[in-house]
Amino acid sequence: MFENDILIAGGDPGFGAIKLDAGDSKVLFPAVICKGNERIFSTLGNASVHKGSDLETQISSLDVIVKNNSTGIERHYFMGSLAESLNPNEAHYCWDEDKSTDEEATALLVVAIALAQQGPKSNVYLGTGVPVKYYASLKDRYESELKGSFSVTFRSGPRAGETRHLNILRSRVLPQSYGVFIKETLNEYGIPTSPKLFGGYVVVIDPGFRTTDVATFYDGVMLDPPNSFSLEKGLRWAYTGVAEKLKEMTASHLNPLETNDQELDKIFRVNGGQFPWNNGAINLNPIMKMMLKQLGTDIGREVKKTLKPMMGKIHTVLVAGKVGEMIFEHLEFENKVLINDPQFGNATGFRIMAANMVNNLTKKANPGA
């Protein structure tokens, strides 16, 4: 935060979760959304249960109205864990590849910004990213679409009845995994914090829900494809393997268990890997452990294969993301480093990028300063 009415934020709208770093606060919730409706029975019980801070309690109760003030379009949504609980049949991940023109994806990001706001109104400078493989085709559209005036009204939780107004003045888009490199090498004023990473070859491996982004840097410059690329493999691949094994284990029963990645994501996130079944539960953790080992091995092998000509010259492999943390031990690189707070690697880097953008704009406005 630079001034009361200016919010500088980095948003990482992944396929599995929304991550937003606003410096003073960090916002994280499942990228699950559905249309909202009038709540009758769901207001009973649990109303007095408050877990954690006001922000955490609010994040668990995202019954919101989002208005695009530019178009006048207003929508009522349930988001995050509330969507999963209140409307499990319609709640879905926001999985459109092009999130720039996806109304629901924009709503998720706007609500994350509103959650990070300290006051009722803010002007926002936003840094965000897209998967490496889509950067060239989506960058300009993202930067033009992720602007404008929005309002978010909270219908439940600690902020019930409150409205947050936000005006995204400018957005800057980078390839995902570039955010990780920025976080590890620069501060908010553009001053290098790790000169070692600006020399020679450095690789960032950023596994996500559906894809794994790989970025190669030489002397601080991100190299073009094929040296920077996306693999069509992520946590979802592991969930698919768990679902197949679960069906196989219960095949002899009248109703074999059929599940999907969204349900499994909640089972591991909320239930600790215990799948309720037949008056008890099936522990899916051993299966998941096996799948994660395979995922890490596969990703490592693909990266080595693609970057074979330069493998001997790479002095640091930075690993980021929640999924990166989960498979870190299975990535076979001698020079691997798991970054601090890996889940917010991109979001924090994008915030640093946005802060530098604001500092540059300020310098231009005050050349004598």
Short mmCIF file of C-alpha atoms in Angstrom, two decimals:
data_model
loop_
_atom_site.label_atom_id
_atom_site.label_comp_id
_atom_site.label_asym_id
_atom_site.label_seq_id
_atom_site.Cartn_x
_atom_site.Cartn_y
_atom_site.Cartn_z
CA MET A 1 0.00 0.00 0.00
CA PHE A 2 1.44 3.38 -1.00
CA GLU A 3 -1.51 5.64 -0.23
CA ASN A 4 -4.85 4.99 1.43
CA ASP A 5 -6.81 4.93 -1.81
CA ILE A 6 -4.23 3.05 -3.92
CA LEU A 7 -4.00 -0.72 -3.83
CA ILE A 8 -1.06 -2.41 -5.51
CA ALA A 9 -1.76 -6.11 -5.95
CA GLY A 10 -0.51 -9.22 -7.65
CA GLY A 11 -3.16 -11.72 -8.67
CA ASP A 12 -2.54 -15.32 -9.67
CA PRO A 13 -5.91 -16.68 -10.87
CA GLY A 14 -5.01 -20.36 -11.18
CA PHE A 15 -7.26 -23.21 -12.29
CA GLY A 16 -7.43 -24.55 -8.72
CA ALA A 17 -7.19 -21.47 -6.51
CA ILE A 18 -7.21 -17.69 -6.55
CA LYS A 19 -4.12 -16.17 -4.97
CA LEU A 20 -3.75 -12.42 -4.40
CA ASP A 21 -0.90 -10.59 -2.66
CA ALA A 22 -1.60 -6.98 -1.70
CA GLY A 23 1.42 -6.54 0.55
CA ASP A 24 -0.52 -5.95 3.78
CA SER A 25 -2.67 -9.00 3.20
CA LYS A 26 -2.83 -12.20 1.19
CA VAL A 27 -6.03 -13.75 -0.12
CA LEU A 28 -6.44 -17.43 -1.02
CA PHE A 29 -9.56 -19.40 -1.86
CA PRO A 30 -10.62 -22.23 -4.22
CA ALA A 31 -11.40 -20.96 -7.74
CA VAL A 32 -14.89 -22.45 -7.45
CA ILE A 33 -17.97 -20.47 -8.42
CA CYS A 34 -21.69 -20.84 -9.08
CA LYS A 35 -24.72 -18.61 -9.39
CA GLY A 36 -25.99 -17.40 -6.05
CA ASN A 37 -29.52 -17.84 -4.84
CA GLU A 38 -31.65 -16.90 -1.86
CA ARG A 39 -30.49 -18.80 1.22
CA ILE A 40 -33.16 -20.39 3.39
CA PHE A 41 -31.87 -23.48 5.18
CA SER A 42 -28.17 -22.71 4.75
CA THR A 43 -28.44 -19.75 7.14
CA LEU A 44 -29.25 -22.18 9.96
CA GLY A 45 -26.39 -23.54 12.07
CA ASN A 46 -22.70 -22.72 11.71
CA ALA A 47 -23.55 -19.01 11.82
CA SER A 48 -21.70 -18.56 15.10
CA VAL A 49 -18.64 -20.53 14.03
CA HIS A 50 -15.75 -18.18 13.30
CA LYS A 51 -12.46 -19.69 12.21
CA GLY A 52 -9.39 -17.49 12.27
CA SER A 53 -9.29 -13.80 11.46
CA ASP A 54 -12.13 -11.69 10.06
CA LEU A 55 -10.55 -12.01 6.60
CA GLU A 56 -10.40 -15.82 6.86
CA THR A 57 -13.98 -15.95 8.11
CA GLN A 58 -15.09 -13.69 5.24
CA ILE A 59 -13.23 -15.86 2.70
CA SER A 60 -15.18 -18.89 3.93
CA SER A 61 -18.48 -17.05 3.37
CA LEU A 62 -18.34 -15.57 -0.12
CA ASP A 63 -21.97 -14.84 -0.93
CA VAL A 64 -21.42 -11.77 -3.10
CA ILE A 65 -22.94 -9.47 -5.69
CA VAL A 66 -20.43 -8.29 -8.29
CA LYS A 67 -21.25 -5.32 -10.48
CA ASN A 68 -19.29 -4.19 -13.52
CA ASN A 69 -19.91 -0.45 -13.31
CA SER A 70 -18.78 0.05 -16.91
CA THR A 71 -21.47 -2.24 -18.35
CA GLY A 72 -23.99 -2.07 -15.52
CA ILE A 73 -24.12 -5.88 -15.41
CA GLU A 74 -24.69 -7.26 -11.90
CA ARG A 75 -24.38 -10.91 -10.87
CA HIS A 76 -25.01 -12.82 -7.65
CA TYR A 77 -22.43 -15.56 -6.92
CA PHE A 78 -21.36 -18.09 -4.34
CA MET A 79 -17.58 -18.54 -4.42
CA GLY A 80 -14.91 -20.72 -2.87
CA SER A 81 -15.78 -23.16 -0.11
CA LEU A 82 -19.28 -21.66 0.25
CA ALA A 83 -20.06 -22.56 -3.39
CA GLU A 84 -18.82 -26.11 -2.77
CA SER A 85 -21.03 -26.43 0.30
CA LEU A 86 -24.25 -24.74 -0.84
CA ASN A 87 -24.46 -25.82 -4.46
CA PRO A 88 -22.14 -28.82 -5.03
CA ASN A 89 -23.90 -29.89 -8.23
CA GLU A 90 -23.44 -26.54 -9.99
CA ALA A 91 -20.27 -25.26 -8.35
CA HIS A 92 -17.40 -25.49 -10.83
CA TYR A 93 -13.82 -24.45 -11.30
CA CYS A 94 -13.33 -21.46 -13.54
CA TRP A 95 -11.40 -23.29 -16.20
CA ASP A 96 -11.69 -21.22 -19.37
CA GLU A 97 -8.20 -20.90 -20.91
CA ASP A 98 -8.90 -17.24 -21.80
CA LYS A 99 -9.83 -15.77 -18.43
CA SER A 100 -9.65 -12.20 -19.77
CA THR A 101 -13.14 -12.29 -21.30
CA ASP A 102 -14.61 -14.81 -18.86
CA GLU A 103 -17.11 -13.02 -16.65
CA GLU A 104 -16.80 -15.51 -13.81
CA ALA A 105 -12.98 -15.44 -13.83
CA THR A 106 -13.03 -11.64 -13.68
CA ALA A 107 -15.55 -11.80 -10.81
CA LEU A 108 -13.28 -14.15 -8.82
CA LEU A 109 -10.31 -11.82 -9.24
CA VAL A 110 -12.36 -8.70 -8.44
CA VAL A 111 -13.69 -10.30 -5.22
CA ALA A 112 -10.12 -11.23 -4.20
CA ILE A 113 -9.12 -7.57 -4.65
CA ALA A 114 -12.17 -6.40 -2.67
CA LEU A 115 -11.21 -8.76 0.16
CA ALA A 116 -7.75 -7.17 0.31
CA GLN A 117 -9.11 -3.60 0.45
CA GLN A 118 -8.77 -1.77 3.74
CA GLY A 119 -11.39 0.89 2.95
CA PRO A 120 -14.58 1.21 0.90
CA LYS A 121 -12.87 2.59 -2.24
CA SER A 122 -9.56 1.97 -3.96
CA ASN A 123 -7.69 2.61 -7.18
CA VAL A 124 -5.92 -0.58 -8.19
CA TYR A 125 -2.68 -1.27 -10.03
CA LEU A 126 -2.74 -4.96 -10.83
CA GLY A 127 -0.07 -7.39 -11.88
CA THR A 128 -1.17 -10.80 -13.07
CA GLY A 129 -0.18 -13.65 -15.37
CA VAL A 130 -1.23 -16.27 -17.89
CA PRO A 131 0.24 -19.71 -18.63
CA VAL A 132 3.45 -19.59 -20.68
CA LYS A 133 1.84 -21.25 -23.71
CA TYR A 134 -0.97 -18.66 -23.90
CA TYR A 135 1.07 -15.52 -23.15
CA ALA A 136 1.66 -14.37 -26.73
CA SER A 137 -1.99 -14.79 -27.76
CA LEU A 138 -3.66 -13.45 -24.59
CA LYS A 139 -1.39 -10.75 -23.12
CA ASP A 140 -2.87 -7.71 -24.93
CA ARG A 141 -6.45 -8.82 -24.42
CA TYR A 142 -5.82 -9.42 -20.72
CA GLU A 143 -4.32 -5.98 -20.19
CA SER A 144 -7.20 -4.26 -21.99
CA GLU A 145 -9.99 -6.32 -20.37
CA LEU A 146 -8.70 -6.27 -16.79
CA LYS A 147 -9.48 -2.60 -16.29
CA GLY A 148 -12.46 -0.60 -15.17
CA SER A 149 -14.75 0.04 -12.26
CA PHE A 150 -16.35 -2.72 -10.17
CA SER A 151 -18.39 -3.01 -6.98
CA VAL A 152 -18.57 -6.01 -4.64
CA THR A 153 -21.34 -6.31 -2.05
CA PHE A 154 -20.92 -8.96 0.66
CA ARG A 155 -24.16 -10.65 1.68
CA SER A 156 -22.79 -12.74 4.55
CA GLY A 157 -19.78 -13.00 6.85
CA PRO A 158 -18.15 -10.21 8.92
CA ARG A 159 -18.62 -7.71 6.04
CA ALA A 160 -22.28 -8.55 5.42
CA GLY A 161 -24.05 -5.51 3.96
CA GLU A 162 -20.79 -3.73 3.06
CA THR A 163 -19.87 -2.72 -0.50
CA ARG A 164 -16.32 -2.31 -1.78
CA HIS A 165 -15.73 -0.13 -4.85
CA LEU A 166 -12.58 -0.63 -6.88
CA ASN A 167 -11.23 0.92 -10.03
CA ILE A 168 -8.52 -1.05 -11.84
CA LEU A 169 -6.54 1.77 -13.41
CA ARG A 170 -3.90 -0.37 -15.02
CA SER A 171 -3.01 -4.04 -15.31
CA ARG A 172 0.24 -5.60 -16.43
CA VAL A 173 0.40 -9.22 -17.56
CA LEU A 174 3.42 -11.53 -17.50
CA PRO A 175 3.87 -15.25 -18.16
CA GLN A 176 3.24 -17.35 -15.06
CA SER A 177 6.57 -18.46 -13.57
CA TYR A 178 8.05 -15.04 -14.50
CA GLY A 179 6.40 -13.82 -11.30
CA VAL A 180 8.43 -16.38 -9.36
CA PHE A 181 11.68 -15.09 -10.89
CA ILE A 182 10.77 -11.49 -10.02
CA LYS A 183 9.96 -12.45 -6.41
CA GLU A 184 13.34 -14.11 -6.04
CA THR A 185 15.40 -11.36 -7.71
CA LEU A 186 13.88 -7.87 -7.26
CA ASN A 187 12.28 -5.67 -4.63
CA GLU A 188 9.48 -3.10 -5.04
CA TYR A 189 11.96 -0.44 -6.19
CA GLY A 190 13.56 -2.55 -8.92
CA ILE A 191 16.72 -3.16 -6.89
CA PRO A 192 18.23 -6.66 -7.40
CA THR A 193 18.12 -8.83 -4.28
CA SER A 194 19.93 -11.89 -5.67
CA PRO A 195 22.68 -11.04 -8.18
CA LYS A 196 23.53 -14.74 -8.56
CA LEU A 197 20.18 -15.40 -10.27
CA PHE A 198 20.88 -12.65 -12.85
CA GLY A 199 23.90 -14.54 -14.17
CA GLY A 200 23.94 -17.65 -16.33
CA TYR A 201 21.11 -20.15 -16.69
CA VAL A 202 18.25 -20.38 -14.17
CA VAL A 203 15.08 -22.45 -14.60
CA VAL A 204 11.73 -21.92 -12.86
CA ILE A 205 9.43 -24.95 -12.56
CA ASP A 206 5.90 -23.98 -11.53
CA PRO A 207 3.49 -26.96 -11.43
CA GLY A 208 -0.18 -26.05 -11.19
CA PHE A 209 -3.58 -27.70 -11.28
CA ARG A 210 -3.74 -28.46 -14.99
CA THR A 211 -0.39 -27.37 -16.41
CA THR A 212 3.23 -26.99 -15.37
CA ASP A 213 4.94 -23.81 -16.53
CA VAL A 214 8.67 -23.93 -17.14
CA ALA A 215 10.68 -20.74 -17.72
CA THR A 216 14.37 -20.58 -18.56
CA PHE A 217 16.35 -17.41 -17.86
CA TYR A 218 19.78 -16.45 -19.15
CA ASP A 219 21.44 -13.44 -17.52
CA GLY A 220 18.02 -12.43 -16.16
CA VAL A 221 16.21 -12.59 -19.52
CA MET A 222 13.39 -15.11 -20.06
CA LEU A 223 14.13 -17.20 -23.13
CA ASP A 224 11.57 -17.81 -25.85
CA PRO A 225 10.11 -21.24 -26.71
CA PRO A 226 11.19 -24.00 -26.84
CA ASN A 227 13.30 -23.06 -23.79
CA SER A 228 10.23 -21.73 -21.94
CA PHE A 229 7.13 -23.88 -22.24
CA SER A 230 4.04 -25.41 -20.62
CA LEU A 231 3.54 -29.11 -19.90
CA GLU A 232 -0.01 -30.44 -20.01
CA LYS A 233 0.42 -32.11 -16.65
CA GLY A 234 -0.38 -31.00 -13.12
CA LEU A 235 -2.26 -31.95 -9.97
CA ARG A 236 -5.33 -32.87 -12.00
CA TRP A 237 -3.35 -35.76 -13.55
CA ALA A 238 -2.68 -37.13 -10.05
CA TYR A 239 -6.36 -36.80 -9.11
CA THR A 240 -7.35 -38.74 -12.25
CA GLY A 241 -5.09 -41.59 -11.14
CA VAL A 242 -6.58 -41.55 -7.63
CA ALA A 243 -10.13 -41.62 -9.06
CA GLU A 244 -9.29 -44.65 -11.26
CA LYS A 245 -7.77 -46.52 -8.30
CA LEU A 246 -10.77 -45.67 -6.10
CA LYS A 247 -13.19 -47.06 -8.69
CA GLU A 248 -11.07 -50.19 -9.02
CA MET A 249 -10.97 -50.69 -5.21
CA THR A 250 -14.78 -50.52 -4.95
CA ALA A 251 -15.57 -52.33 -8.22
CA SER A 252 -17.04 -55.39 -6.48
CA HIS A 253 -19.64 -53.31 -4.64
CA LEU A 254 -23.15 -52.54 -5.89
CA ASN A 255 -22.27 -48.88 -6.42
CA PRO A 256 -18.56 -48.46 -7.25
CA LEU A 257 -17.19 -45.06 -6.29
CA GLU A 258 -16.94 -42.62 -9.16
CA THR A 259 -15.50 -39.21 -8.43
CA ASN A 260 -13.78 -36.30 -10.18
CA ASP A 261 -10.88 -33.92 -9.66
CA GLN A 262 -13.03 -31.18 -8.11
CA GLU A 263 -14.47 -33.52 -5.48
CA LEU A 264 -11.05 -35.04 -4.78
CA ASP A 265 -9.52 -31.59 -4.40
CA LYS A 266 -12.00 -30.89 -1.62
CA ILE A 267 -11.42 -34.33 -0.04
CA PHE A 268 -7.69 -33.62 0.29
CA ARG A 269 -8.09 -29.95 1.19
CA VAL A 270 -10.90 -30.31 3.75
CA ASN A 271 -11.04 -33.99 4.77
CA GLY A 272 -7.32 -34.71 4.91
CA GLY A 273 -7.60 -37.33 2.18
CA GLN A 274 -10.33 -39.37 3.90
CA PHE A 275 -13.15 -40.27 1.48
CA PRO A 276 -16.39 -40.97 3.45
CA TRP A 277 -17.78 -44.33 2.37
CA ASN A 278 -19.83 -47.28 3.65
CA ASN A 279 -20.13 -46.18 7.30
CA GLY A 280 -16.45 -45.28 7.37
CA ALA A 281 -13.81 -43.73 5.16
CA ILE A 282 -11.18 -44.77 2.63
CA ASN A 283 -7.74 -43.27 3.21
CA LEU A 284 -6.60 -41.94 -0.17
CA ASN A 285 -3.26 -40.57 1.05
CA PRO A 286 -1.13 -43.62 0.17
CA ILE A 287 -2.52 -43.59 -3.40
CA MET A 288 -1.98 -39.83 -3.67
CA LYS A 289 1.58 -40.17 -2.43
CA MET A 290 2.29 -42.69 -5.18
CA MET A 291 0.70 -40.47 -7.85
CA LEU A 292 2.64 -37.38 -6.70
CA LYS A 293 5.89 -39.33 -6.87
CA GLN A 294 5.09 -40.29 -10.46
CA LEU A 295 4.04 -36.72 -11.30
CA GLY A 296 7.32 -35.32 -9.98
CA THR A 297 9.34 -37.94 -11.85
CA ASP A 298 7.46 -37.28 -15.11
CA ILE A 299 7.81 -33.49 -14.88
CA GLY A 300 11.52 -33.74 -14.10
CA ARG A 301 12.08 -36.09 -17.02
CA GLU A 302 10.20 -33.82 -19.47
CA VAL A 303 12.13 -30.73 -18.36
CA LYS A 304 15.48 -32.51 -18.73
CA LYS A 305 14.50 -33.84 -22.13
CA THR A 306 13.43 -30.42 -23.47
CA LEU A 307 16.37 -28.51 -21.98
CA LYS A 308 18.97 -31.20 -22.66
CA PRO A 309 21.38 -28.94 -24.65
CA MET A 310 21.82 -26.60 -21.65
CA MET A 311 21.25 -28.92 -18.66
CA GLY A 312 24.89 -28.85 -17.59
CA LYS A 313 24.91 -25.04 -17.53
CA ILE A 314 21.81 -24.55 -15.34
CA HIS A 315 23.07 -23.51 -11.89
CA THR A 316 19.71 -23.08 -10.10
CA VAL A 317 16.28 -24.70 -10.52
CA LEU A 318 13.64 -22.67 -8.64
CA VAL A 319 10.52 -24.67 -7.74
CA ALA A 320 7.28 -22.82 -6.94
CA GLY A 321 3.57 -23.35 -6.37
CA LYS A 322 1.62 -25.46 -3.91
CA VAL A 323 1.90 -28.42 -6.28
CA GLY A 324 5.62 -27.74 -6.64
CA GLU A 325 5.92 -28.05 -2.87
CA MET A 326 3.99 -31.36 -2.97
CA ILE A 327 6.30 -32.95 -5.56
CA PHE A 328 9.57 -31.19 -4.67
CA GLU A 329 11.24 -34.28 -3.22
CA HIS A 330 10.50 -36.23 -6.41
CA LEU A 331 12.05 -33.72 -8.82
CA GLU A 332 15.46 -35.15 -9.64
CA PHE A 333 17.63 -32.04 -9.87
CA GLU A 334 20.76 -31.59 -7.75
CA ASN A 335 20.48 -27.80 -7.82
CA LYS A 336 16.77 -27.44 -6.97
CA VAL A 337 15.52 -24.82 -4.50
CA LEU A 338 11.98 -24.61 -3.10
CA ILE A 339 11.20 -20.89 -2.80
CA ASN A 340 9.76 -19.40 0.39
CA ASP A 341 5.95 -19.31 0.46
CA PRO A 342 5.79 -21.25 -2.84
CA GLN A 343 2.01 -20.97 -3.25
CA PHE A 344 2.26 -17.18 -3.51
CA GLY A 345 5.39 -17.15 -5.67
CA ASN A 346 3.71 -15.72 -8.75
CA ALA A 347 1.26 -13.47 -6.90
CA THR A 348 4.04 -11.83 -4.88
CA GLY A 349 6.20 -11.42 -7.98
CA PHE A 350 3.31 -9.86 -9.87
CA ARG A 351 2.75 -7.42 -6.96
CA ILE A 352 6.44 -6.42 -7.06
CA MET A 353 6.09 -5.89 -10.82
CA ALA A 354 2.99 -3.69 -10.27
CA ALA A 355 4.84 -1.69 -7.59
CA ASN A 356 7.71 -1.07 -10.02
CA MET A 357 5.15 0.02 -12.64
CA VAL A 358 3.71 2.57 -10.18
CA ASN A 359 7.19 3.81 -9.22
CA ASN A 360 8.06 4.32 -12.90
CA LEU A 361 4.80 6.19 -13.50
CA THR A 362 5.54 8.39 -10.47
CA LYS A 363 9.04 9.15 -11.78
CA LYS A 364 7.61 10.16 -15.15
CA ALA A 365 5.03 12.40 -13.47
CA ASN A 366 7.73 13.98 -11.27
CA PRO A 367 10.90 14.05 -13.39
CA GLY A 368 12.69 16.33 -10.97
CA ALA A 369 11.93 14.21 -7.92
#
